[in-house]
Short mmCIF file of N, CA, C and O in Angstrom, two decimals:
data_model
loop_
_atom_site.label_atom_id
_atom_site.label_comp_id
_atom_site.label_asym_id
_atom_site.label_seq_id
_atom_site.Cartn_x
_atom_site.Cartn_y
_atom_site.Cartn_z
N UNK A 1 0.85 -1.18 0.00
CA UNK A 1 0.00 0.00 0.00
C UNK A 1 0.90 1.24 0.00
O UNK A 1 1.86 1.31 0.76
N UNK A 2 0.56 2.21 -0.83
CA UNK A 2 1.34 3.44 -0.90
C UNK A 2 1.30 4.17 0.44
O UNK A 2 0.36 3.98 1.22
N UNK A 3 2.31 5.00 0.72
CA UNK A 3 2.34 5.70 2.00
C UNK A 3 1.11 6.58 2.27
O UNK A 3 0.73 6.77 3.42
N UNK A 4 0.48 7.07 1.21
CA UNK A 4 -0.72 7.88 1.42
C UNK A 4 -1.98 7.03 1.57
O UNK A 4 -3.08 7.55 1.78
N UNK A 5 -1.81 5.69 1.47
CA UNK A 5 -2.93 4.77 1.67
C UNK A 5 -3.93 4.70 0.54
O UNK A 5 -5.02 4.16 0.71
N UNK A 6 -3.55 5.18 -0.65
CA UNK A 6 -4.51 5.24 -1.75
C UNK A 6 -4.33 4.18 -2.84
O UNK A 6 -5.24 3.93 -3.61
N UNK A 7 -3.14 3.58 -2.94
CA UNK A 7 -2.84 2.71 -4.07
C UNK A 7 -2.01 1.51 -3.65
O UNK A 7 -1.23 1.60 -2.71
N UNK A 8 -2.18 0.40 -4.37
CA UNK A 8 -1.28 -0.74 -4.19
C UNK A 8 -0.55 -1.00 -5.51
O UNK A 8 -1.07 -0.72 -6.59
N UNK A 9 0.66 -1.51 -5.40
CA UNK A 9 1.43 -1.92 -6.56
C UNK A 9 1.67 -3.42 -6.42
O UNK A 9 1.85 -3.93 -5.31
N UNK A 10 1.64 -4.13 -7.54
CA UNK A 10 1.77 -5.58 -7.50
C UNK A 10 2.36 -6.10 -8.80
O UNK A 10 2.44 -5.38 -9.79
N UNK A 11 2.78 -7.36 -8.75
CA UNK A 11 3.31 -8.06 -9.91
C UNK A 11 2.15 -8.66 -10.68
O UNK A 11 1.32 -9.38 -10.12
N UNK A 12 2.07 -8.38 -11.96
CA UNK A 12 1.05 -8.94 -12.85
C UNK A 12 1.78 -9.84 -13.84
O UNK A 12 2.69 -9.38 -14.54
N UNK A 13 1.44 -11.12 -13.88
CA UNK A 13 2.20 -12.01 -14.76
C UNK A 13 1.31 -13.05 -15.41
O UNK A 13 0.22 -13.37 -14.94
N UNK A 14 1.81 -13.56 -16.54
CA UNK A 14 1.22 -14.71 -17.19
C UNK A 14 2.33 -15.74 -17.36
O UNK A 14 3.36 -15.63 -16.72
N UNK A 15 2.16 -16.69 -18.23
CA UNK A 15 3.15 -17.75 -18.36
C UNK A 15 4.50 -17.28 -18.90
O UNK A 15 5.51 -17.92 -18.67
N UNK A 16 4.53 -16.16 -19.62
CA UNK A 16 5.78 -15.78 -20.26
C UNK A 16 6.31 -14.40 -19.88
O UNK A 16 7.48 -14.13 -20.11
N UNK A 17 5.49 -13.52 -19.33
CA UNK A 17 5.96 -12.18 -19.03
C UNK A 17 5.42 -11.69 -17.69
O UNK A 17 4.42 -12.18 -17.19
N UNK A 18 6.10 -10.70 -17.16
CA UNK A 18 5.73 -10.11 -15.88
C UNK A 18 5.87 -8.61 -15.99
O UNK A 18 6.71 -8.10 -16.72
N UNK A 19 5.02 -7.87 -15.27
CA UNK A 19 5.12 -6.42 -15.24
C UNK A 19 4.52 -5.92 -13.93
O UNK A 19 3.79 -6.64 -13.26
N UNK A 20 4.84 -4.68 -13.59
CA UNK A 20 4.24 -4.08 -12.42
C UNK A 20 2.94 -3.40 -12.83
O UNK A 20 2.81 -2.90 -13.95
N UNK A 21 1.99 -3.38 -11.90
CA UNK A 21 0.72 -2.71 -12.12
C UNK A 21 0.26 -2.12 -10.79
O UNK A 21 0.76 -2.49 -9.73
N UNK A 22 -0.68 -1.20 -10.88
CA UNK A 22 -1.24 -0.62 -9.65
C UNK A 22 -2.73 -0.44 -9.80
O UNK A 22 -3.27 -0.44 -10.91
N UNK A 23 -3.38 -0.30 -8.65
CA UNK A 23 -4.81 -0.02 -8.61
C UNK A 23 -5.10 0.74 -7.33
O UNK A 23 -4.42 0.55 -6.31
N UNK A 24 -6.05 1.65 -7.41
CA UNK A 24 -6.47 2.37 -6.21
C UNK A 24 -7.17 1.40 -5.27
O UNK A 24 -7.75 0.40 -5.71
N UNK A 25 -7.13 1.68 -3.99
CA UNK A 25 -7.74 0.79 -3.01
C UNK A 25 -9.25 0.66 -3.19
O UNK A 25 -9.84 -0.34 -2.78
N UNK A 26 -9.88 1.62 -3.86
CA UNK A 26 -11.32 1.53 -4.11
C UNK A 26 -11.63 0.70 -5.35
O UNK A 26 -12.78 0.58 -5.76
N UNK A 27 -10.57 0.11 -5.98
CA UNK A 27 -10.76 -0.74 -7.16
C UNK A 27 -10.77 0.00 -8.48
O UNK A 27 -10.94 -0.59 -9.53
N UNK A 28 -10.55 1.29 -8.46
CA UNK A 28 -10.53 2.10 -9.68
C UNK A 28 -9.09 2.35 -10.12
O UNK A 28 -8.15 2.16 -9.38
N UNK A 29 -8.95 2.82 -11.35
CA UNK A 29 -7.66 3.26 -11.91
C UNK A 29 -6.61 2.15 -11.98
O UNK A 29 -5.45 2.37 -11.62
N UNK A 30 -6.99 0.99 -12.51
CA UNK A 30 -6.00 -0.06 -12.78
C UNK A 30 -5.05 0.45 -13.85
O UNK A 30 -5.48 0.94 -14.90
N UNK A 31 -3.74 0.34 -13.60
CA UNK A 31 -2.74 0.83 -14.53
C UNK A 31 -1.58 -0.14 -14.64
O UNK A 31 -1.01 -0.55 -13.63
N UNK A 32 -1.24 -0.53 -15.87
CA UNK A 32 -0.01 -1.28 -16.13
C UNK A 32 1.12 -0.27 -16.21
O UNK A 32 1.01 0.74 -16.89
N UNK A 33 2.22 -0.54 -15.50
CA UNK A 33 3.32 0.41 -15.45
C UNK A 33 4.19 0.26 -16.69
O UNK A 33 4.87 -0.75 -16.87
N UNK A 34 4.19 1.25 -17.55
CA UNK A 34 4.94 1.20 -18.81
C UNK A 34 6.43 1.03 -18.54
O UNK A 34 6.97 1.60 -17.61
N UNK A 35 7.07 0.25 -19.39
CA UNK A 35 8.51 0.06 -19.27
C UNK A 35 8.93 -0.97 -18.25
O UNK A 35 10.11 -1.14 -18.01
N UNK A 36 7.96 -1.67 -17.65
CA UNK A 36 8.33 -2.67 -16.65
C UNK A 36 8.08 -4.09 -17.11
O UNK A 36 8.29 -5.02 -16.34
N UNK A 37 7.66 -4.30 -18.35
CA UNK A 37 7.39 -5.66 -18.82
C UNK A 37 8.70 -6.37 -19.13
O UNK A 37 9.56 -5.85 -19.84
N UNK A 38 8.88 -7.55 -18.55
CA UNK A 38 10.08 -8.35 -18.78
C UNK A 38 9.68 -9.81 -19.01
O UNK A 38 8.54 -10.19 -18.77
N UNK A 39 10.63 -10.60 -19.45
CA UNK A 39 10.37 -12.02 -19.71
C UNK A 39 10.61 -12.89 -18.49
O UNK A 39 10.50 -14.10 -18.58
N UNK A 40 10.95 -12.33 -17.37
CA UNK A 40 11.18 -13.09 -16.15
C UNK A 40 10.13 -12.70 -15.12
O UNK A 40 8.98 -12.61 -15.46
N UNK A 41 10.52 -12.38 -13.90
CA UNK A 41 9.53 -12.10 -12.87
C UNK A 41 9.97 -10.98 -11.94
O UNK A 41 11.16 -10.80 -11.68
N UNK A 42 8.99 -10.25 -11.42
CA UNK A 42 9.22 -9.25 -10.39
C UNK A 42 8.95 -9.88 -9.03
O UNK A 42 8.15 -10.81 -8.92
N UNK A 43 9.59 -9.37 -8.00
CA UNK A 43 9.38 -9.91 -6.66
C UNK A 43 9.21 -8.78 -5.66
O UNK A 43 9.98 -7.82 -5.66
N UNK A 44 8.21 -8.88 -4.83
CA UNK A 44 8.03 -8.06 -3.62
C UNK A 44 8.12 -6.56 -3.84
O UNK A 44 8.94 -5.89 -3.20
N UNK A 45 7.30 -5.95 -4.69
CA UNK A 45 7.36 -4.49 -4.81
C UNK A 45 6.98 -3.83 -3.49
O UNK A 45 6.06 -4.27 -2.80
N UNK A 46 7.72 -2.78 -3.14
CA UNK A 46 7.47 -2.05 -1.88
C UNK A 46 7.72 -0.57 -2.09
O UNK A 46 8.71 -0.18 -2.72
N UNK A 47 6.84 0.26 -1.56
CA UNK A 47 6.95 1.70 -1.68
C UNK A 47 8.05 2.25 -0.78
O UNK A 47 8.24 1.78 0.33
N UNK A 48 8.71 3.31 -1.24
CA UNK A 48 9.60 4.06 -0.35
C UNK A 48 8.72 4.84 0.63
O UNK A 48 7.54 5.11 0.33
N UNK A 49 9.24 5.21 1.78
CA UNK A 49 8.42 5.92 2.78
C UNK A 49 7.80 7.22 2.26
O UNK A 49 6.71 7.59 2.67
N UNK A 50 8.49 7.91 1.33
CA UNK A 50 7.94 9.16 0.81
C UNK A 50 7.03 8.96 -0.41
O UNK A 50 6.47 9.92 -0.93
N UNK A 51 6.89 7.71 -0.89
CA UNK A 51 6.01 7.41 -2.01
C UNK A 51 6.55 7.80 -3.36
O UNK A 51 5.86 7.70 -4.37
N UNK A 52 7.82 8.22 -3.43
CA UNK A 52 8.39 8.67 -4.69
C UNK A 52 8.99 7.54 -5.53
O UNK A 52 9.25 7.72 -6.71
N UNK A 53 9.24 6.38 -4.90
CA UNK A 53 9.81 5.25 -5.63
C UNK A 53 9.21 3.94 -5.12
O UNK A 53 8.69 3.87 -4.01
N UNK A 54 9.36 2.93 -5.96
CA UNK A 54 9.01 1.56 -5.58
C UNK A 54 10.26 0.71 -5.79
O UNK A 54 10.91 0.80 -6.83
N UNK A 55 10.62 -0.06 -4.78
CA UNK A 55 11.76 -0.98 -4.89
C UNK A 55 11.20 -2.38 -5.10
O UNK A 55 10.12 -2.71 -4.60
N UNK A 56 11.93 -3.21 -5.84
CA UNK A 56 11.47 -4.57 -6.13
C UNK A 56 12.64 -5.40 -6.63
O UNK A 56 13.68 -4.87 -7.01
N UNK A 57 12.46 -6.68 -6.62
CA UNK A 57 13.45 -7.59 -7.18
C UNK A 57 13.04 -7.97 -8.59
O UNK A 57 11.85 -8.05 -8.90
N UNK A 58 14.03 -8.18 -9.44
CA UNK A 58 13.80 -8.68 -10.79
C UNK A 58 14.55 -10.00 -10.90
O UNK A 58 15.77 -10.03 -10.80
N UNK A 59 13.81 -11.08 -11.06
CA UNK A 59 14.43 -12.40 -11.20
C UNK A 59 14.75 -12.62 -12.67
O UNK A 59 13.86 -12.67 -13.51
N UNK A 60 16.05 -12.73 -12.96
CA UNK A 60 16.50 -12.96 -14.33
C UNK A 60 17.70 -13.90 -14.31
O UNK A 60 18.56 -13.76 -13.44
N UNK A 61 17.74 -14.80 -15.23
CA UNK A 61 18.89 -15.70 -15.39
C UNK A 61 19.23 -16.44 -14.10
O UNK A 61 20.39 -16.71 -13.82
N UNK A 62 18.25 -16.72 -13.27
CA UNK A 62 18.49 -17.45 -12.04
C UNK A 62 18.97 -16.61 -10.88
O UNK A 62 19.28 -17.14 -9.81
N UNK A 63 19.07 -15.30 -11.06
CA UNK A 63 19.49 -14.38 -10.00
C UNK A 63 18.39 -13.35 -9.76
O UNK A 63 17.54 -13.14 -10.62
N UNK A 64 18.44 -12.68 -8.62
CA UNK A 64 17.51 -11.60 -8.34
C UNK A 64 18.30 -10.31 -8.19
O UNK A 64 19.20 -10.21 -7.37
N UNK A 65 17.98 -9.34 -9.04
CA UNK A 65 18.60 -8.01 -8.96
C UNK A 65 17.63 -7.05 -8.28
O UNK A 65 16.41 -7.20 -8.39
N UNK A 66 18.16 -6.05 -7.60
CA UNK A 66 17.36 -5.03 -6.95
C UNK A 66 17.18 -3.87 -7.91
O UNK A 66 18.13 -3.43 -8.56
N UNK A 67 15.95 -3.37 -8.00
CA UNK A 67 15.64 -2.25 -8.89
C UNK A 67 14.70 -1.28 -8.20
O UNK A 67 14.03 -1.62 -7.22
N UNK A 68 14.64 -0.06 -8.73
CA UNK A 68 13.69 0.95 -8.26
C UNK A 68 13.13 1.67 -9.48
O UNK A 68 13.75 1.71 -10.55
N UNK A 69 11.95 2.23 -9.30
CA UNK A 69 11.38 3.11 -10.31
C UNK A 69 10.44 4.08 -9.62
O UNK A 69 10.05 3.88 -8.47
N UNK A 70 10.09 5.13 -10.34
CA UNK A 70 9.08 6.05 -9.86
C UNK A 70 7.71 5.43 -10.15
O UNK A 70 7.61 4.49 -10.95
N UNK A 71 6.66 5.94 -9.53
CA UNK A 71 5.33 5.40 -9.82
C UNK A 71 5.03 5.38 -11.32
O UNK A 71 5.46 6.26 -12.07
N UNK A 72 4.33 4.34 -11.74
CA UNK A 72 3.91 4.10 -13.11
C UNK A 72 5.07 3.74 -14.03
O UNK A 72 4.97 3.83 -15.24
N UNK A 73 6.21 3.30 -13.45
CA UNK A 73 7.31 2.75 -14.23
C UNK A 73 8.32 3.75 -14.73
O UNK A 73 9.24 3.39 -15.46
N UNK A 74 8.21 4.99 -14.34
CA UNK A 74 9.14 6.01 -14.83
C UNK A 74 10.51 5.83 -14.19
O UNK A 74 10.64 5.50 -13.02
N UNK A 75 11.55 6.06 -15.00
CA UNK A 75 12.95 6.05 -14.54
C UNK A 75 13.35 4.75 -13.83
O UNK A 75 13.95 4.78 -12.77
N UNK A 76 13.06 3.63 -14.46
CA UNK A 76 13.46 2.33 -13.93
C UNK A 76 14.98 2.23 -13.89
O UNK A 76 15.65 2.53 -14.88
N UNK A 77 15.52 1.85 -12.73
CA UNK A 77 16.96 1.68 -12.57
C UNK A 77 17.22 0.35 -11.89
O UNK A 77 16.67 0.07 -10.84
N UNK A 78 18.07 -0.46 -12.51
CA UNK A 78 18.52 -1.70 -11.88
C UNK A 78 19.76 -1.37 -11.07
O UNK A 78 20.75 -0.87 -11.61
N UNK A 79 19.70 -1.59 -9.76
CA UNK A 79 20.78 -1.19 -8.86
C UNK A 79 21.88 -2.23 -8.73
O UNK A 79 23.01 -1.90 -8.40
N UNK A 80 21.55 -3.50 -8.93
CA UNK A 80 22.55 -4.56 -8.87
C UNK A 80 22.49 -5.35 -10.17
O UNK A 80 21.44 -5.45 -10.79
N UNK A 81 23.60 -5.92 -10.56
CA UNK A 81 23.66 -6.76 -11.76
C UNK A 81 24.37 -8.05 -11.40
O UNK A 81 25.54 -8.03 -11.05
N UNK A 82 23.66 -9.16 -11.45
CA UNK A 82 24.25 -10.47 -11.15
C UNK A 82 24.77 -11.09 -12.41
O UNK A 82 24.26 -10.97 -13.45
#
């Protein structure tokens, strides 16, 4: 849940791809986060205390890298490279 208590971010996946998405707690404004679709998986998205970023793991090639982005997938940065 975002720090302001209005939105959740989660991993949305099918058999071949994964991406981050969000929805307001009232069930409105479902949004797929542009630029976050990958062929592997996201893990444990969590908001920063100020709500300006989301941190998460990206499982790729058998490793998990740490990444952050701004809400809705802006400025995605992978912080570790395995």
